[in-house]
XYZ file of C-alpha atoms in Angstrom:
618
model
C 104.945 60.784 105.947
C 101.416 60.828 103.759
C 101.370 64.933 104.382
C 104.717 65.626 102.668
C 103.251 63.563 99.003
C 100.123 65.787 99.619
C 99.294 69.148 97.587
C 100.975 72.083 98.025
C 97.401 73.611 98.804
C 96.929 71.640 101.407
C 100.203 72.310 103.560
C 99.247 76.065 103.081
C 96.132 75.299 104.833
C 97.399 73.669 107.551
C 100.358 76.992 107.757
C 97.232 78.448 107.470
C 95.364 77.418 110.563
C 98.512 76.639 112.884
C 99.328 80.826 112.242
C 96.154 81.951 113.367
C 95.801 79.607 116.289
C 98.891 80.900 117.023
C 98.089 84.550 117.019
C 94.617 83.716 118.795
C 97.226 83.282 121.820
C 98.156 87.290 121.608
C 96.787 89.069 124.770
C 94.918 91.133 121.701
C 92.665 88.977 119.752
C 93.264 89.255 116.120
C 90.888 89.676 112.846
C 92.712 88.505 109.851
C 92.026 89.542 105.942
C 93.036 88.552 102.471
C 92.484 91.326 100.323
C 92.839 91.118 96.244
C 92.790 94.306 94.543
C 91.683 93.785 90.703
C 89.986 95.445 87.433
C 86.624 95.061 87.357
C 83.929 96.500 84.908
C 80.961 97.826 85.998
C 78.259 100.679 84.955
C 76.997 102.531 87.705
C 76.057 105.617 85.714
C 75.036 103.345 82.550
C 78.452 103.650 80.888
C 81.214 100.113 81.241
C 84.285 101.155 82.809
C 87.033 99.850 84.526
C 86.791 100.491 88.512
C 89.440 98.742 91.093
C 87.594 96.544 93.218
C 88.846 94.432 96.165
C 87.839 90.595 96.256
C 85.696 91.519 93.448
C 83.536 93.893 94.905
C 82.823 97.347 94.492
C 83.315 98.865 96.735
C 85.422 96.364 98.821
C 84.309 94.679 102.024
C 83.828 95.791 105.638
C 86.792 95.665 108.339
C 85.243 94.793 111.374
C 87.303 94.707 113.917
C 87.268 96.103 118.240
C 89.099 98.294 120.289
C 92.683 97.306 120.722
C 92.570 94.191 118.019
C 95.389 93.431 115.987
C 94.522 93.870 112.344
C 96.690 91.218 109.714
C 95.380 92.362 106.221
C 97.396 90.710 103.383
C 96.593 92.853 100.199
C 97.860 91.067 96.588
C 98.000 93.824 93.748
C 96.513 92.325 90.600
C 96.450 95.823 89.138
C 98.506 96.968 86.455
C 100.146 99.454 88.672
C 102.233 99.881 91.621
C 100.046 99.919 94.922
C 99.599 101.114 98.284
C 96.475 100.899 101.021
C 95.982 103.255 103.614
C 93.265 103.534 107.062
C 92.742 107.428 107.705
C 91.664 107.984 110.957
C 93.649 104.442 112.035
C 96.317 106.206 113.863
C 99.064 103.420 114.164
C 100.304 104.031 117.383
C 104.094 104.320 116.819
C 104.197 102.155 113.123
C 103.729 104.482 110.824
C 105.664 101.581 108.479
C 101.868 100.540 107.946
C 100.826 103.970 107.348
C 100.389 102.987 103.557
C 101.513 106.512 102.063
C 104.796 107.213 99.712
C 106.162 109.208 102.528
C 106.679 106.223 104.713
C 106.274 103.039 102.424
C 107.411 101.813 98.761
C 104.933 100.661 96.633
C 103.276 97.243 96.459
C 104.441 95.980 92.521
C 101.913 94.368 90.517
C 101.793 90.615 90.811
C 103.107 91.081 94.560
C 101.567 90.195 97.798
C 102.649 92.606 101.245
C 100.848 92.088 105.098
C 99.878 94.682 106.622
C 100.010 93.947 110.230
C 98.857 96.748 112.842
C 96.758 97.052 116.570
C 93.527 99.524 116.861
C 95.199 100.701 120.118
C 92.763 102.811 121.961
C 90.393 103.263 118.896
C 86.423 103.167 118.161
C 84.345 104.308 115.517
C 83.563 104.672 111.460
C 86.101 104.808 108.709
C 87.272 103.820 105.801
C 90.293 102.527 103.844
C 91.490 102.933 99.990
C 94.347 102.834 97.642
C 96.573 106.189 97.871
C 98.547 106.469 94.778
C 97.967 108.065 91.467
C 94.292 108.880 91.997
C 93.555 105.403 92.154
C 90.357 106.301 94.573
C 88.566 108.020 91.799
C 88.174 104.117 90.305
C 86.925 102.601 93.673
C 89.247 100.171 95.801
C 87.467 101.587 98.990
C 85.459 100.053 101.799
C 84.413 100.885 105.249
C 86.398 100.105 108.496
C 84.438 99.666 111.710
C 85.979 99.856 115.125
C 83.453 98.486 117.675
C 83.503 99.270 121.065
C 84.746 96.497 123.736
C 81.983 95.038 125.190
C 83.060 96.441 129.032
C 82.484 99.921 127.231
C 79.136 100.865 127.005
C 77.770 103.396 124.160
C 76.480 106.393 125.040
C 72.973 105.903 123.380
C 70.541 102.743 123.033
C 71.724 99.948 121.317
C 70.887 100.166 117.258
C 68.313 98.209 115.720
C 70.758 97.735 113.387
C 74.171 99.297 111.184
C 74.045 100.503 107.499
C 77.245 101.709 105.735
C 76.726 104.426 103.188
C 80.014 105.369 100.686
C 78.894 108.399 98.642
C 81.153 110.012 96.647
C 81.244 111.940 93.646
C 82.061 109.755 90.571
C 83.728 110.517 86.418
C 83.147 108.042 84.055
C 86.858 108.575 83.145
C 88.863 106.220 85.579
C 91.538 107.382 87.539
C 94.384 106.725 84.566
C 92.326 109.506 81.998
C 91.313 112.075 85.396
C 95.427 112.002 85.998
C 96.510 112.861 82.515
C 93.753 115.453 82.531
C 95.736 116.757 85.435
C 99.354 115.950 84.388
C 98.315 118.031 80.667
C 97.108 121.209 82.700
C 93.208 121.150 82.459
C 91.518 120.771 85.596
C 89.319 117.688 85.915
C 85.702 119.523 85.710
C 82.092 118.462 86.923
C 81.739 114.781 88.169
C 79.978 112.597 86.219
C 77.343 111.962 88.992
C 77.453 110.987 92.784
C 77.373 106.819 93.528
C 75.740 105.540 96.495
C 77.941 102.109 97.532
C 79.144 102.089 93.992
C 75.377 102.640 92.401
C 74.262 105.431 90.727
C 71.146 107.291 91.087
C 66.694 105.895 91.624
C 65.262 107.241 88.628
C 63.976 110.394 90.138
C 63.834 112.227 87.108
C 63.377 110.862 83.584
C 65.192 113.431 81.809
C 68.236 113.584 84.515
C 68.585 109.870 85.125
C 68.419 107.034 82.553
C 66.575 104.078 82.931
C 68.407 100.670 84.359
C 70.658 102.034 86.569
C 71.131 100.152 89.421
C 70.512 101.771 92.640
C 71.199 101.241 96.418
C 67.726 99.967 98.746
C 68.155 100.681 102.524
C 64.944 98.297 103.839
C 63.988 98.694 107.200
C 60.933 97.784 109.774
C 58.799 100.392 111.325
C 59.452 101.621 114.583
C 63.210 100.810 114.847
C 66.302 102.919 115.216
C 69.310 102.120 112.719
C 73.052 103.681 112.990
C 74.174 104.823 109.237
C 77.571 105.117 109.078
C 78.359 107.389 106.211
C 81.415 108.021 104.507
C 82.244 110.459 101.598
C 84.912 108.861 99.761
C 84.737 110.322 96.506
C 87.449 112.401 94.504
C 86.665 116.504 95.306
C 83.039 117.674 95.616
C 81.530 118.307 99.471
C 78.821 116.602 99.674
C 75.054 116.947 101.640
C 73.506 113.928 103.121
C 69.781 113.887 103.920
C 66.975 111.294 103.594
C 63.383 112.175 102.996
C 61.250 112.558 105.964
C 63.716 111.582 108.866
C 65.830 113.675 110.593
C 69.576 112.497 111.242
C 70.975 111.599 115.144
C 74.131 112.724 114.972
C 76.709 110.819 117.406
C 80.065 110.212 116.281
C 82.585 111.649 113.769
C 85.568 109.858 112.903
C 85.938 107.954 116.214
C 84.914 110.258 118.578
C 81.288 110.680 120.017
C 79.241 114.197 119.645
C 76.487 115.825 121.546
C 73.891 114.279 119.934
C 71.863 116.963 117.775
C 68.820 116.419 114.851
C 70.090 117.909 111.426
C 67.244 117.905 108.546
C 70.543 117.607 106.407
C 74.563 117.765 107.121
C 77.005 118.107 105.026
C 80.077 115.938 104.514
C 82.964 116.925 103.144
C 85.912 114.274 100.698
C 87.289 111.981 103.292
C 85.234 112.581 106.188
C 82.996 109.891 108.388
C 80.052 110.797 110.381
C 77.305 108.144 112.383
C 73.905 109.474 112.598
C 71.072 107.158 113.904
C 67.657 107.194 112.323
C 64.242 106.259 113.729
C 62.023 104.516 111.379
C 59.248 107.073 112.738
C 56.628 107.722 109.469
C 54.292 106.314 107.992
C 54.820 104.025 104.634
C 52.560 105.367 102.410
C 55.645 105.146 99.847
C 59.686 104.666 100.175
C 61.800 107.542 100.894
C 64.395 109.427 98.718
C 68.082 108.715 100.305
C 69.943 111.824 98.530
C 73.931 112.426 98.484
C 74.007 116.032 96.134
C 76.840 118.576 95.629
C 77.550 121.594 98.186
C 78.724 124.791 97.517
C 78.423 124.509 93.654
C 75.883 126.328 91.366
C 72.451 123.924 92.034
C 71.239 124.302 88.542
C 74.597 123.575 87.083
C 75.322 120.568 89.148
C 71.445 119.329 89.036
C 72.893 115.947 87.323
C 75.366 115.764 90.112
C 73.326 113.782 93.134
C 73.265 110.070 94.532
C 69.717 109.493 95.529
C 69.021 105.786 97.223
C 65.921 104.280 98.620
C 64.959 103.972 102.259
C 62.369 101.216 102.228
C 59.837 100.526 105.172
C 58.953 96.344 105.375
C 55.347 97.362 104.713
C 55.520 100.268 102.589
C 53.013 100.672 100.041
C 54.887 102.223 96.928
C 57.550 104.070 95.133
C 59.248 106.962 96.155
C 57.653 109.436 93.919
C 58.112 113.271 93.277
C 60.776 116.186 93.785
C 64.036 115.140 95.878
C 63.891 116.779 99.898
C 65.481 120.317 99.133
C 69.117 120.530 99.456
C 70.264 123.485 101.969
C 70.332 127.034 100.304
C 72.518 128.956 101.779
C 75.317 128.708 99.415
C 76.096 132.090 98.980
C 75.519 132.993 102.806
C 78.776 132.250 103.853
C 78.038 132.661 107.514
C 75.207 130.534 107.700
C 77.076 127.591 106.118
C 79.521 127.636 108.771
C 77.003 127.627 111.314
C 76.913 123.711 111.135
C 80.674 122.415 111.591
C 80.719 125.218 114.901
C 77.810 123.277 116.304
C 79.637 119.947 116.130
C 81.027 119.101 119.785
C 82.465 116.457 121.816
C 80.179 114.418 124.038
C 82.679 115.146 127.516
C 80.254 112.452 129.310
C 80.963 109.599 126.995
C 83.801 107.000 127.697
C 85.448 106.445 124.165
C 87.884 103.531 123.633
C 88.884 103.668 127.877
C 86.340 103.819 130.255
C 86.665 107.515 131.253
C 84.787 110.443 129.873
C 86.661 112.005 126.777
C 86.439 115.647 127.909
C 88.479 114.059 130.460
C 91.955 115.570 128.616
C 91.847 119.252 129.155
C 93.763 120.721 125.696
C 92.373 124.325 126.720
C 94.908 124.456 129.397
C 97.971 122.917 127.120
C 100.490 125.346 125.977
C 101.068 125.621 122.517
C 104.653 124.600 121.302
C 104.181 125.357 117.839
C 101.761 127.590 115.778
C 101.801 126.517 111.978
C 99.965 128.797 109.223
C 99.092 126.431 106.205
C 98.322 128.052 102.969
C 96.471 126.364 100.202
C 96.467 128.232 96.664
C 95.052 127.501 93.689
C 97.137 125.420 91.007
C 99.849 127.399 89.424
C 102.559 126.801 87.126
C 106.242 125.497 88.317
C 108.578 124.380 86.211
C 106.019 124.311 83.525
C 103.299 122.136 85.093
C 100.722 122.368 87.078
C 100.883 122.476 90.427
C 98.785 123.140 93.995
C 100.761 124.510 97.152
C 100.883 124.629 101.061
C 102.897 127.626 102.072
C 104.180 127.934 99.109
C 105.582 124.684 98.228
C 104.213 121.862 96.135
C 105.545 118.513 97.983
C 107.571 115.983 95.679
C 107.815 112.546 96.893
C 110.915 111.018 98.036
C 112.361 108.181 96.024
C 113.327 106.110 99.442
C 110.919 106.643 101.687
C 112.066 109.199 104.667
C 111.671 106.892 107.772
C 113.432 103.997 105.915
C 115.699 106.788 104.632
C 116.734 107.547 108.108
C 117.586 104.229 109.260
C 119.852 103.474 106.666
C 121.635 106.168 106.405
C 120.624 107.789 102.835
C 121.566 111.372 103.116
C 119.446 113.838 101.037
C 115.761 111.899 100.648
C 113.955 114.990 102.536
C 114.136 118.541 104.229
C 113.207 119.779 107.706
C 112.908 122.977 106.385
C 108.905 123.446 106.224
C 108.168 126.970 106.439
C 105.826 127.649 109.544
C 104.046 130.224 107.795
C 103.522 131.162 104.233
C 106.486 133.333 102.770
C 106.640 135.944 100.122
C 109.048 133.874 97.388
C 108.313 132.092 94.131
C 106.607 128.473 94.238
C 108.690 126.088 94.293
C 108.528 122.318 93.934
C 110.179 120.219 97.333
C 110.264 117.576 99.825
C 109.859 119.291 102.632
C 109.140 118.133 105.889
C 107.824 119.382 109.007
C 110.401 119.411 111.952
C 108.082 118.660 114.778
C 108.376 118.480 118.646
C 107.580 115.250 120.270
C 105.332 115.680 122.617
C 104.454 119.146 121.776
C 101.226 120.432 121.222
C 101.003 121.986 117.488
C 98.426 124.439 116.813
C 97.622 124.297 113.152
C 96.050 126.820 110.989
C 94.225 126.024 107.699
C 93.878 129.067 105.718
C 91.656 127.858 102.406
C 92.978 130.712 100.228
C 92.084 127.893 96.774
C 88.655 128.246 94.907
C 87.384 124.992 96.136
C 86.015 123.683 99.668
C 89.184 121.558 100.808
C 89.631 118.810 103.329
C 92.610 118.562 105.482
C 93.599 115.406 106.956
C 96.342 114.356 109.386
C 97.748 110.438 109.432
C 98.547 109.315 112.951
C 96.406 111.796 114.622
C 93.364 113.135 116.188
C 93.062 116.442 116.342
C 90.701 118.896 118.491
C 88.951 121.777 115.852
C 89.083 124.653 118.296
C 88.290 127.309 115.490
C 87.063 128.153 111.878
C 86.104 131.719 110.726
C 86.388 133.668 107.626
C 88.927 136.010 106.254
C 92.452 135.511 107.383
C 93.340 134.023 110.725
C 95.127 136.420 113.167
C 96.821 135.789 116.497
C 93.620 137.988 117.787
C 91.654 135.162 116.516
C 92.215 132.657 119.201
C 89.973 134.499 121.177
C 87.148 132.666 119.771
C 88.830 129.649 120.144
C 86.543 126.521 121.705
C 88.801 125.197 124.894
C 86.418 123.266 126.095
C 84.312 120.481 124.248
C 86.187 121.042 120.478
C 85.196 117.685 118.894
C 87.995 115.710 117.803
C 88.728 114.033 114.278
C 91.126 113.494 111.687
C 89.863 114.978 108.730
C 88.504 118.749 108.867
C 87.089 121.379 106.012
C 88.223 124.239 105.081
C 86.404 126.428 103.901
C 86.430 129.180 101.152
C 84.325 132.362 100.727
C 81.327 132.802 98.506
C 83.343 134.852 96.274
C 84.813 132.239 95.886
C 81.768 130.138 95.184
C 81.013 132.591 92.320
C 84.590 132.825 91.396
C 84.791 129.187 91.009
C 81.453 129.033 89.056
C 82.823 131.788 86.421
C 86.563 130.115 86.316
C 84.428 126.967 84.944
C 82.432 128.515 82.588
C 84.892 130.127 81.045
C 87.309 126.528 81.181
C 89.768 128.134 83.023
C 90.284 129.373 86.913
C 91.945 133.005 87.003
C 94.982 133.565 89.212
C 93.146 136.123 91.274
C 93.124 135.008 95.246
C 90.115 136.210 96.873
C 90.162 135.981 100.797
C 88.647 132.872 102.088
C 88.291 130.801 105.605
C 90.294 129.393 108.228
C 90.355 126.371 110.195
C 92.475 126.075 113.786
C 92.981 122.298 115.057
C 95.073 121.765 117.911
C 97.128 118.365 118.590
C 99.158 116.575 120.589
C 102.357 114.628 119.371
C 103.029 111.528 121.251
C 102.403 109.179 118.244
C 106.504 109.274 116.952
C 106.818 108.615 112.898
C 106.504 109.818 110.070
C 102.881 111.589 109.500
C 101.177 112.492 106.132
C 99.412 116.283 106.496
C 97.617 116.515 103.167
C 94.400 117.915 101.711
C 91.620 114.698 100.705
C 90.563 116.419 97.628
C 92.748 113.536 95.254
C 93.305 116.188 92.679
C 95.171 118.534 94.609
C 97.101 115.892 96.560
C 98.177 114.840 93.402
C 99.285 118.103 92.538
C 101.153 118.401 95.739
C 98.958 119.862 98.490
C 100.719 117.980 101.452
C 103.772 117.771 103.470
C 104.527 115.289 106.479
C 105.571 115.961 110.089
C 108.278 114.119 111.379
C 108.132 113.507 115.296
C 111.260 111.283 116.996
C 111.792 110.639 120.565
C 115.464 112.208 120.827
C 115.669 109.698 123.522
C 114.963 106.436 121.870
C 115.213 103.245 123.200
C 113.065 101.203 121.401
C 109.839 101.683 123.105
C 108.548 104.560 121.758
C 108.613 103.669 118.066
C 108.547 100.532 116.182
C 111.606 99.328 114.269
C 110.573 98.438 110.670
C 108.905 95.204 110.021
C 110.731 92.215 108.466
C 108.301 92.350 105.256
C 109.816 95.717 104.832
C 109.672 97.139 100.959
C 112.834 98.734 99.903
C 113.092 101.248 97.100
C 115.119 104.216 95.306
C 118.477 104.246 97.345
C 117.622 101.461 98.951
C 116.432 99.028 95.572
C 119.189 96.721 95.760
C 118.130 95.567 99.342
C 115.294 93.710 97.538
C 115.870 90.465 97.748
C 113.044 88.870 96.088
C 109.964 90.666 93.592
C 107.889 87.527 93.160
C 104.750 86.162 94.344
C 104.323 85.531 98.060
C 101.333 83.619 99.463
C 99.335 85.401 102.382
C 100.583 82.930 104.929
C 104.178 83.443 104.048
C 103.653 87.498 104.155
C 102.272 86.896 107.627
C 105.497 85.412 108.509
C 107.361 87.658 107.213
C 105.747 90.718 108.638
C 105.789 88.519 112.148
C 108.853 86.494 112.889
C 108.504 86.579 116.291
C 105.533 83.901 115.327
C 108.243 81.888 112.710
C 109.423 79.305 115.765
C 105.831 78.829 117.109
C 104.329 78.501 113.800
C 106.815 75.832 112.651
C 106.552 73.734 115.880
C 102.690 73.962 114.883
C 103.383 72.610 111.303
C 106.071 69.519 112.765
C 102.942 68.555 115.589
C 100.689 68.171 112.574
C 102.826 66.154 110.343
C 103.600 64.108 112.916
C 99.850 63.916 113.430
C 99.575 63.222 109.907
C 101.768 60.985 109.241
């Protein structure tokens, strides 16, 4: 009986090791993480602040998981704030309870410890994960999630020499707390601070731009080799272009799915979006190379102060990096040329993805569409005296229960199905309304960027194939030009605005202010099919008009349930609003109890573990 006298440390080890024998036995391997989200101080742009960072880093650690593994990620809050995670891109094949948005969870209290427990089904590629309340990505809590191929699945290009993660972002000194009040007092949060490359700021490039001591991100490499970068823009609202001195950039894969492969000199990546390029180590090393993240579609002499530059350093390079940065692309008030690069994106149709079958393999031209929606993003405007942003009209107001949980209980009035399809002429109006989707339709979605900024559009739960993207307002003429072929898919798409616009923008910040004029900007057409049921966010990335409201959710049931085609809520469940008083307990939970919770199918196995050891023991 010697175990039961030991320290309580000690029997949570042994819980510990019995639970993940245990769920080595699933048919799925499983990769298992303990994730504490806490204040930090740093100084990437030479001034201390306060950024979120997750087991003490900044930014947080790699996921690294494969195709069809079950993910257990146990995430304590140490924050001062309620919490949520979420995985864009991870589509969560029939749980959205794990979705980690307000729509379809309650927040994780300070102090608290919840499991998230999910399965990559049918998934490769590069993304990343981050907190999704409040603007709490503008302080950090973000790091890259990697879904590897299964080893029966081969790539469709030569093994890499090796893998490099890049998170650029743009970056305020002001952490997310100060950037929201900015927002909830009216002003709009103006020109980043500067652009961080995996949380550093910029080589000293310039002595009058850049201050001396800043740290700064080294990329070293050997001569001759080919490397995959994975690169992620997860900063708060500013498009970004990627380029590195001297080398041109592979493209292959975007957000899970693999492209044609094509050389860019530069490419641009917009807030929330993930793109793998691979890079051949093919100059000479006379001196390092500039690794540059600057801002697109803004005035360049402006924004000058507004670029992440890195070092890409051969093994046997003979000096610094020295001179001007590699030009950034100029065509920022050629509207058609800067579309040019997005249309040339497609879908490698001879690559298996996640199955062993080529991915053009699904023909979507030949689908017919069930439902055509027209989303219309405005700039901020005033509704019921604050400031707001808008799709079709409405700025989206977060349910007190969440609406899935809602549903199941019975709480009458947490949401609407009464999304407008299209954008109608009435006053702006503050709502939670929902999308009424068809399951197993296929929804043709139109992003029309009428706001003053480059936007991103995202959709949890989904893939989606961009058939289309033109300027002006979309018409039913204009799926003519529609791509029905090899459209790459992704989850997170730009749209984009004119070069009016650009100007307009430009002027509205000069003068502190944006006008209320619309000027005419572009569209974006994605198609998609809805077999995943749930409920699904559909929101723009830029944080500070989600915050404002730019977002709505689609809700897609199976009027024929039966229990197989959607998840029933896990046993870790969170309750909230309406549903508060099903709370049972708000204290600490250790990661092996959350586990159990969020698994009881695992409670009998796992105990008969625990009674063989302290019999073993004892």
């Amino acid at each position: 009986m010697a175990l039961f006298h030991s320290s309580s440390t000690s029997l949570f080890l042994l819980i510990h090791i019995a639970l993940l024998s245990t769920l080595s036995l699933a048919a799925d391997p499983t990769v298992s993480y303990d994730f504490k989200l806490s204040y930090i101080t740093v100084s990437p742009l030479g001034v201390p602040q306060k950024v979120i960072a997750v087991n003490g880093q900044f930014p947080g650690p790699l996921v690294n998981a494969t195709t069809n593994n079950n993910v257990v990620i146990n995430v304590r809050n140490d924050l001062d704030e309620n919490l949520l995670m979420t995985w864009p891109g991870i589509q969560m094949r029939r749980n959205s309870w794990q979705d980690g948005v307000l729509g379809t969870n309650c927040p994780i209290p300070p102090n608290w410890d919840w499991t998230y427990s999910f399965q990559l089904k049918d998934q490769i590629g590069s993304f990343f994960y981050y907190p999704s309340l409040n603007l709490q990505r503008a302080s950090g809590g973000f790091g890259p999630f990697v879904i590897n191929n299964r080893a029966i699945i081969q790539i469709p290009f030569a093994q890499p020499d090796g893998d490099f993660v890049l998170l650029i972002g743009d970056w305020y000194t002001r952490n997310h707390s100060a950037l929201r009040a900015d927002l909830d007092s009216g002003k709009d949060l103006g020109m980043p601070d500067g652009v961080l490359i995996n949380g550093k700021g910029p080589y000293r490039y310039n002595t009058t731009l850049v201050p001396d001591g800043l740290p700064y991100e080294t990329i070293k490499v050997d001569p001759g080799k080919t490397y995959r970068f994975r690169v992620h823009n997860v900063g708060t609202s500013t498009s970004l272009n990627f380029r590195i001195q001297g080398h041109n950039l592979l493209l292959v894969e975007t957000e899970g799915h693999y492209t044609v492969q094509q050389n860019f000199s530069s490419f641009d990546i917009h807030v929330g979006q993930s793109c793998s390029f691979l890079v051949t180590m093919d100059q000479n090393a006379t001196s390092d190379y500039y690794i540059v993240a600057s801002a697109r579609f803004v005035n360049e002499s402006l924004w000058q102060k507004v670029t992440g530059v890195g070092i890409l350093q051969y093994s046997n390079s003979k000096g610094s990096a020295t001179g001007p940065l590699p030009e950034a692309p100029s065509d920022i008030y050629n509207q058609w040329s800067a579309m040019n690069q997005p249309k040339a994106i497609r879908q490698n149709t001879t690559a298996s993805g996640a199955r062993p079958n080529p991915q053009g393999s699904f023909h979507y031209g030949s689908i017919n569409v069930t439902d055509t929606y027209v989303l219309r993003s405005l700039p901020p405007s005033t509704i019921d005296g604050k400031l707001r942003a808008t799709l079709n009209g409405i700025s989206f107001v977060n349910p007190d229960t969440p609406m899935r949980l809602a549903d199941l209980n019975q709480v009458k009035g947490s949401y609407k199905l009464d999304f407008p399809s299209e954008p109608l002429n009435r006053p702006l109006r503050r709502d939670t309304s929902v999308i009424n989707a068809t399951y197993k339709g296929f929804i043709e979605v139109i992003l029309q960027n009428n706001d003053t900024k480059m936007q991103s559009f995202h959709m949890n739960g989904y893939s989606f194939f961009v058939v289309g993207m033109d300027w002006g307002i979309w018409s039913e003429n204009s799926r003519g030009s529609y791509n029905k072929w090899d459209s790459i898919s992704r989850c997170t798409i730009e749209g984009y605005f004119s070069s009016r616009d650009v100007l307009h923008s430009f002027l509205g910040y000069l003068l502190s202010a944006y006008s209320s004029a619309v000027y005419p900007g572009g569209w974006t057409a994605v198609l998609a099919s809805l077999d995943n049921v749930g409920i699904w966010n559909l929101r723009v990335e830029n944080l500070d008009r989600w915050y404002l409201g730019q977002e709505t959710y689609m809700k897609i049931t199976n009027p024929e349930e039966n229990g197989e085609t959607e998840m029933a809520p896990p046993d870790n469940v969170l309750f909230c609003g309406a549903l508060a008083s099903k709370q049972k307990d708000l204290g600490h939970k250790d990661s092996a109890g959350s586990i159990l919770q969020g698994n009881p199918n695992l409670f009998f196995t796992v105990l008969m573990a625990v009674c063989a050891a302290v019999l073993v023991f004892s």
